[in-house]
Amino acid sequence: MKLRNTAVFLACAMLAAAMTGCGKEETPSASQEVKQGKHHITVESVEITLAELKEKNYTVPVCVRLDKNAGINYSEWGVKVDKRCTFAVDEETEDLAFVVYHSINEKENFLWTAWASGGQVNTTTGNLMWLNVTLPRTAAAGDRYDIEYADWSKANPPTPHLWNSPDSQWAESGDVTWVDGVITVK
């Protein structure tokens, strides 16, 4: 009897979990920052009205932030921008956590970064860069333009992203998580 009651209880618990979505792995949206890794990067999501977009001459600033940092002395990573857009790094920004050097592949709408501190471990978090993303003049309400963190370079052969300290290769160990961004026209 005890075994039967346990079986019934487990069956009910599994049914309740299935009905509520418990145990389901969900992909986080840009508004759901899930900080799992030892390093966590967020590409900002921006909602903008068509009127605001026209006022800004179709250019939208998008921030890329390092929200969690277990300590790095070197990093390489990328950003992919929707192919319908053009973009540039805002070089005038003063609110950056540290200087990130970058190279832009305009044909692929791709940016790859490199940062080194000469062996000094840095645990700083904050803004890594601001991108000025210019949407097409044909942008309309309801349009979405993706701006995504890139964990592979466009080099030949491609190389993976790196987040290293003298003791650990964080990206290699899977300890780097991120949230992609999007510009949505309302």
GROMACS .gro file of N, CA, C and O in nm, residues 31-105:
model
  300
   31SER      N    1   1.489   4.044  -2.216
   31SER     CA    2   1.441   4.105  -2.092
   31SER      C    3   1.458   4.012  -1.971
   31SER      O    4   1.432   4.052  -1.860
   32GLN      N    5   1.500   3.888  -1.993
   32GLN     CA    6   1.519   3.792  -1.885
   32GLN      C    7   1.667   3.761  -1.872
   32GLN      O    8   1.716   3.665  -1.928
   33GLU      N    9   1.740   3.842  -1.796
   33GLU     CA   10   1.881   3.817  -1.777
   33GLU      C   11   1.900   3.702  -1.681
   33GLU      O   12   1.861   3.708  -1.566
   34VAL      N   13   1.960   3.594  -1.729
   34VAL     CA   14   1.988   3.478  -1.646
   34VAL      C   15   2.138   3.475  -1.625
   34VAL      O   16   2.214   3.455  -1.719
   35LYS      N   17   2.180   3.499  -1.503
   35LYS     CA   18   2.323   3.507  -1.474
   35LYS      C   19   2.370   3.373  -1.422
   35LYS      O   20   2.361   3.344  -1.304
   36GLN      N   21   2.419   3.288  -1.513
   36GLN     CA   22   2.460   3.155  -1.477
   36GLN      C   23   2.612   3.141  -1.476
   36GLN      O   24   2.666   3.075  -1.389
   37GLY      N   25   2.678   3.198  -1.575
   37GLY     CA   26   2.822   3.178  -1.589
   37GLY      C   27   2.903   3.267  -1.497
   37GLY      O   28   2.851   3.357  -1.432
   38LYS      N   29   3.032   3.241  -1.494
   38LYS     CA   30   3.122   3.324  -1.414
   38LYS      C   31   3.144   3.459  -1.482
   38LYS      O   32   3.188   3.553  -1.419
   39HIS      N   33   3.116   3.464  -1.612
   39HIS     CA   34   3.115   3.589  -1.689
   39HIS      C   35   2.981   3.596  -1.759
   39HIS      O   36   2.936   3.498  -1.819
   40HIS      N   37   2.915   3.711  -1.750
   40HIS     CA   38   2.784   3.725  -1.815
   40HIS      C   39   2.781   3.856  -1.891
   40HIS      O   40   2.807   3.962  -1.833
   41ILE      N   41   2.748   3.848  -2.020
   41ILE     CA   42   2.745   3.964  -2.108
   41ILE      C   43   2.600   3.989  -2.150
   41ILE      O   44   2.527   3.896  -2.181
   42THR      N   45   2.560   4.116  -2.151
   42THR     CA   46   2.426   4.153  -2.197
   42THR      C   47   2.439   4.253  -2.311
   42THR      O   48   2.504   4.357  -2.295
   43VAL      N   49   2.379   4.218  -2.424
   43VAL     CA   50   2.363   4.315  -2.533
   43VAL      C   51   2.225   4.377  -2.509
   43VAL      O   52   2.124   4.307  -2.503
   44GLU      N   53   2.223   4.508  -2.492
   44GLU     CA   54   2.100   4.579  -2.456
   44GLU      C   55   1.992   4.562  -2.562
   44GLU      O   56   2.020   4.558  -2.681
   45SER      N   57   1.868   4.554  -2.516
   45SER     CA   58   1.752   4.558  -2.604
   45SER      C   59   1.688   4.695  -2.593
   45SER      O   60   1.678   4.751  -2.483
   46VAL      N   61   1.648   4.750  -2.707
   46VAL     CA   62   1.592   4.885  -2.712
   46VAL      C   63   1.459   4.882  -2.786
   46VAL      O   64   1.450   4.824  -2.895
   47GLU      N   65   1.359   4.944  -2.727
   47GLU     CA   66   1.231   4.967  -2.796
   47GLU      C   67   1.225   5.115  -2.829
   47GLU      O   68   1.254   5.199  -2.745
   48ILE      N   69   1.187   5.144  -2.951
   48ILE     CA   70   1.183   5.284  -2.995
   48ILE      C   71   1.063   5.304  -3.087
   48ILE      O   72   1.031   5.216  -3.168
   49THR      N   73   0.996   5.417  -3.072
   49THR     CA   74   0.884   5.447  -3.161
   49THR      C   75   0.940   5.496  -3.294
   49THR      O   76   1.054   5.542  -3.303
   50LEU      N   77   0.857   5.488  -3.395
   50LEU     CA   78   0.897   5.536  -3.528
   50LEU      C   79   0.928   5.685  -3.524
   50LEU      O   80   1.025   5.731  -3.584
   51ALA      N   81   0.849   5.761  -3.447
   51ALA     CA   82   0.873   5.906  -3.435
   51ALA      C   83   1.009   5.933  -3.369
   51ALA      O   84   1.085   6.019  -3.416
   52GLU      N   85   1.041   5.860  -3.261
   52GLU     CA   86   1.171   5.877  -3.194
   52GLU      C   87   1.285   5.838  -3.288
   52GLU      O   88   1.389   5.903  -3.290
   53LEU      N   89   1.264   5.731  -3.364
   53LEU     CA   90   1.366   5.684  -3.458
   53LEU      C   91   1.396   5.792  -3.563
   53LEU      O   92   1.513   5.820  -3.592
   54LYS      N   93   1.292   5.855  -3.615
   54LYS     CA   94   1.310   5.962  -3.713
   54LYS      C   95   1.383   6.081  -3.650
   54LYS      O   96   1.471   6.140  -3.713
   55GLU      N   97   1.348   6.114  -3.525
   55GLU     CA   98   1.416   6.224  -3.453
   55GLU      C   99   1.565   6.197  -3.437
   55GLU      O  100   1.646   6.288  -3.440
   56LYS      N  101   1.600   6.070  -3.419
   56LYS     CA  102   1.741   6.032  -3.398
   56LYS      C  103   1.811   6.000  -3.530
   56LYS      O  104   1.919   5.939  -3.530
   57ASN      N  105   1.748   6.036  -3.642
   57ASN     CA  106   1.804   6.013  -3.774
   57ASN      C  107   1.833   5.863  -3.796
   57ASN      O  108   1.933   5.826  -3.855
   58TYR      N  109   1.745   5.780  -3.744
   58TYR     CA  110   1.747   5.634  -3.759
   58TYR      C  111   1.865   5.564  -3.690
   58TYR      O  112   1.892   5.448  -3.715
   59THR      N  113   1.935   5.635  -3.602
   59THR     CA  114   2.049   5.577  -3.531
   59THR      C  115   2.013   5.555  -3.384
   59THR      O  116   1.967   5.646  -3.316
   60VAL      N  117   2.035   5.431  -3.338
   60VAL     CA  118   1.998   5.391  -3.203
   60VAL      C  119   2.123   5.345  -3.128
   60VAL      O  120   2.194   5.256  -3.174
   61PRO      N  121   2.153   5.406  -3.011
   61PRO     CA  122   2.266   5.358  -2.931
   61PRO      C  123   2.229   5.229  -2.858
   61PRO      O  124   2.121   5.218  -2.800
   62VAL      N  125   2.319   5.130  -2.864
   62VAL     CA  126   2.300   5.001  -2.798
   62VAL      C  127   2.424   4.971  -2.715
   62VAL      O  128   2.536   4.975  -2.766
   63CYS      N  129   2.403   4.941  -2.588
   63CYS     CA  130   2.514   4.914  -2.496
   63CYS      C  131   2.541   4.764  -2.486
   63CYS      O  132   2.448   4.683  -2.484
   64VAL      N  133   2.670   4.728  -2.480
   64VAL     CA  134   2.711   4.591  -2.450
   64VAL      C  135   2.779   4.597  -2.314
   64VAL      O  136   2.874   4.674  -2.295
   65ARG      N  137   2.724   4.520  -2.217
   65ARG     CA  138   2.773   4.525  -2.078
   65ARG      C  139   2.830   4.392  -2.034
   65ARG      O  140   2.781   4.286  -2.074
   66LEU      N  141   2.927   4.399  -1.945
   66LEU     CA  142   2.976   4.282  -1.873
   66LEU      C  143   2.914   4.290  -1.734
   66LEU      O  144   2.949   4.375  -1.654
   67ASP      N  145   2.818   4.202  -1.706
   67ASP     CA  146   2.742   4.208  -1.581
   67ASP      C  147   2.804   4.126  -1.470
   67ASP      O  148   2.775   4.150  -1.353
   68LYS      N  149   2.885   4.028  -1.506
   68LYS     CA  150   2.946   3.940  -1.407
   68LYS      C  151   3.085   3.904  -1.456
   68LYS      O  152   3.102   3.865  -1.570
   69ASN      N  153   3.185   3.920  -1.371
   69ASN     CA  154   3.324   3.901  -1.412
   69ASN      C  155   3.400   3.832  -1.299
   69ASN      O  156   3.421   3.889  -1.194
   70ALA      N  157   3.443   3.709  -1.324
   70ALA     CA  158   3.516   3.632  -1.223
   70ALA      C  159   3.665   3.663  -1.224
   70ALA      O  160   3.739   3.609  -1.144
   71GLY      N  161   3.709   3.750  -1.316
   71GLY     CA  162   3.850   3.788  -1.320
   71GLY      C  163   3.915   3.746  -1.451
   71GLY      O  164   3.928   3.628  -1.479
   72ILE      N  165   3.952   3.844  -1.533
   72ILE     CA  166   4.014   3.815  -1.663
   72ILE      C  167   4.140   3.898  -1.680
   72ILE      O  168   4.156   4.004  -1.620
   73ASN      N  169   4.233   3.849  -1.760
   73ASN     CA  170   4.344   3.931  -1.804
   73ASN      C  171   4.348   3.937  -1.957
   73ASN      O  172   4.431   4.006  -2.013
   74TYR      N  173   4.257   3.864  -2.022
   74TYR     CA  174   4.251   3.870  -2.168
   74TYR      C  175   4.112   3.825  -2.214
   74TYR      O  176   4.053   3.734  -2.157
   75SER      N  177   4.061   3.891  -2.317
   75SER     CA  178   3.934   3.847  -2.376
   75SER      C  179   3.932   3.877  -2.525
   75SER      O  180   3.997   3.970  -2.572
   76GLU      N  181   3.858   3.795  -2.598
   76GLU     CA  182   3.824   3.817  -2.739
   76GLU      C  183   3.681   3.769  -2.755
   76GLU      O  184   3.648   3.660  -2.710
   77TRP      N  185   3.599   3.849  -2.820
   77TRP     CA  186   3.460   3.814  -2.841
   77TRP      C  187   3.404   3.904  -2.950
   77TRP      O  188   3.471   3.997  -2.994
   78GLY      N  189   3.283   3.875  -2.995
   78GLY     CA  190   3.229   3.951  -3.106
   78GLY      C  191   3.086   3.995  -3.088
   78GLY      O  192   3.019   3.960  -2.992
   79VAL      N  193   3.039   4.074  -3.186
   79VAL     CA  194   2.901   4.120  -3.193
   79VAL      C  195   2.858   4.112  -3.339
   79VAL      O  196   2.930   4.155  -3.429
   80LYS      N  197   2.739   4.053  -3.361
   80LYS     CA  198   2.680   4.047  -3.494
   80LYS      C  199   2.561   4.141  -3.498
   80LYS      O  200   2.476   4.138  -3.409
   81VAL      N  201   2.554   4.225  -3.601
   81VAL     CA  202   2.445   4.322  -3.614
   81VAL      C  203   2.362   4.283  -3.736
   81VAL      O  204   2.416   4.242  -3.840
   82ASP      N  205   2.231   4.297  -3.724
   82ASP     CA  206   2.138   4.268  -3.833
   82ASP      C  207   2.192   4.326  -3.964
   82ASP      O  208   2.233   4.442  -3.970
   83LYS      N  209   2.192   4.245  -4.070
   83LYS     CA  210   2.250   4.285  -4.199
   83LYS      C  211   2.180   4.403  -4.265
   83LYS      O  212   2.236   4.466  -4.354
   84ARG      N  213   2.060   4.436  -4.220
   84ARG     CA  214   1.988   4.551  -4.277
   84ARG      C  215   2.039   4.683  -4.221
   84ARG      O  216   2.001   4.789  -4.269
   85CYS      N  217   2.122   4.676  -4.118
   85CYS     CA  218   2.168   4.796  -4.047
   85CYS      C  219   2.316   4.823  -4.076
   85CYS      O  220   2.388   4.736  -4.124
   86THR      N  221   2.357   4.943  -4.045
   86THR     CA  222   2.500   4.975  -4.038
   86THR      C  223   2.528   5.012  -3.892
   86THR      O  224   2.435   5.042  -3.817
   87PHE      N  225   2.655   5.009  -3.853
   87PHE     CA  226   2.686   5.041  -3.714
   87PHE      C  227   2.828   5.092  -3.701
   87PHE      O  228   2.912   5.070  -3.789
   88ALA      N  229   2.852   5.159  -3.592
   88ALA     CA  230   2.986   5.207  -3.558
   88ALA      C  231   2.998   5.206  -3.406
   88ALA      O  232   2.899   5.221  -3.334
   89VAL      N  233   3.120   5.189  -3.358
   89VAL     CA  234   3.145   5.197  -3.214
   89VAL      C  235   3.154   5.344  -3.177
   89VAL      O  236   3.219   5.423  -3.246
   90ASP      N  237   3.086   5.381  -3.070
   90ASP     CA  238   3.091   5.518  -3.021
   90ASP      C  239   3.223   5.538  -2.947
   90ASP      O  240   3.239   5.492  -2.834
   91GLU      N  241   3.318   5.603  -3.011
   91GLU     CA  242   3.452   5.622  -2.954
   91GLU      C  243   3.456   5.732  -2.848
   91GLU      O  244   3.554   5.744  -2.776
   92GLU      N  245   3.350   5.812  -2.838
   92GLU     CA  246   3.347   5.924  -2.745
   92GLU      C  247   3.295   5.886  -2.607
   92GLU      O  248   3.297   5.966  -2.515
   93THR      N  249   3.249   5.764  -2.590
   93THR     CA  250   3.189   5.722  -2.464
   93THR      C  251   3.292   5.719  -2.353
   93THR      O  252   3.402   5.666  -2.369
   94GLU      N  253   3.255   5.774  -2.239
   94GLU     CA  254   3.347   5.779  -2.125
   94GLU      C  255   3.307   5.684  -2.013
   94GLU      O  256   3.381   5.668  -1.917
   95ASP      N  257   3.193   5.619  -2.022
   95ASP     CA  258   3.144   5.537  -1.912
   95ASP      C  259   3.178   5.388  -1.929
   95ASP      O  260   3.101   5.302  -1.891
   96LEU      N  261   3.295   5.357  -1.983
   96LEU     CA  262   3.331   5.218  -2.010
   96LEU      C  263   3.409   5.157  -1.894
   96LEU      O  264   3.488   5.224  -1.828
   97ALA      N  265   3.386   5.027  -1.872
   97ALA     CA  266   3.456   4.954  -1.766
   97ALA      C  267   3.606   4.947  -1.796
   97ALA      O  268   3.688   4.960  -1.706
   98PHE      N  269   3.642   4.925  -1.919
   98PHE     CA  270   3.781   4.929  -1.964
   98PHE      C  271   3.782   4.941  -2.115
   98PHE      O  272   3.679   4.926  -2.180
   99VAL      N  273   3.896   4.971  -2.172
   99VAL     CA  274   3.907   4.992  -2.316
   99VAL      C  275   3.904   4.858  -2.388
   99VAL      O  276   3.975   4.765  -2.351
  100VAL      N  277   3.820   4.847  -2.489
  100VAL     CA  278   3.809   4.727  -2.571
  100VAL      C  279   3.848   4.764  -2.713
  100VAL      O  280   3.786   4.849  -2.775
  101TYR      N  281   3.953   4.702  -2.763
  101TYR     CA  282   3.996   4.724  -2.900
  101TYR      C  283   3.912   4.636  -2.992
  101TYR      O  284   3.869   4.527  -2.953
  102HIS      N  285   3.887   4.684  -3.113
  102HIS     CA  286   3.798   4.609  -3.200
  102HIS      C  287   3.836   4.625  -3.347
  102HIS      O  288   3.906   4.718  -3.385
  103SER      N  289   3.786   4.531  -3.426
  103SER     CA  290   3.800   4.534  -3.571
  103SER      C  291   3.662   4.504  -3.629
  103SER      O  292   3.592   4.414  -3.581
  104ILE      N  293   3.622   4.580  -3.732
  104ILE     CA  294   3.489   4.564  -3.790
  104ILE      C  295   3.500   4.504  -3.930
  104ILE      O  296   3.580   4.550  -4.012
  105ASN      N  297   3.420   4.402  -3.955
  105ASN     CA  298   3.405   4.344  -4.088
  105ASN      C  299   3.272   4.396  -4.142
  105ASN      O  300   3.166   4.343  -4.109
   0.00000   0.00000   0.00000
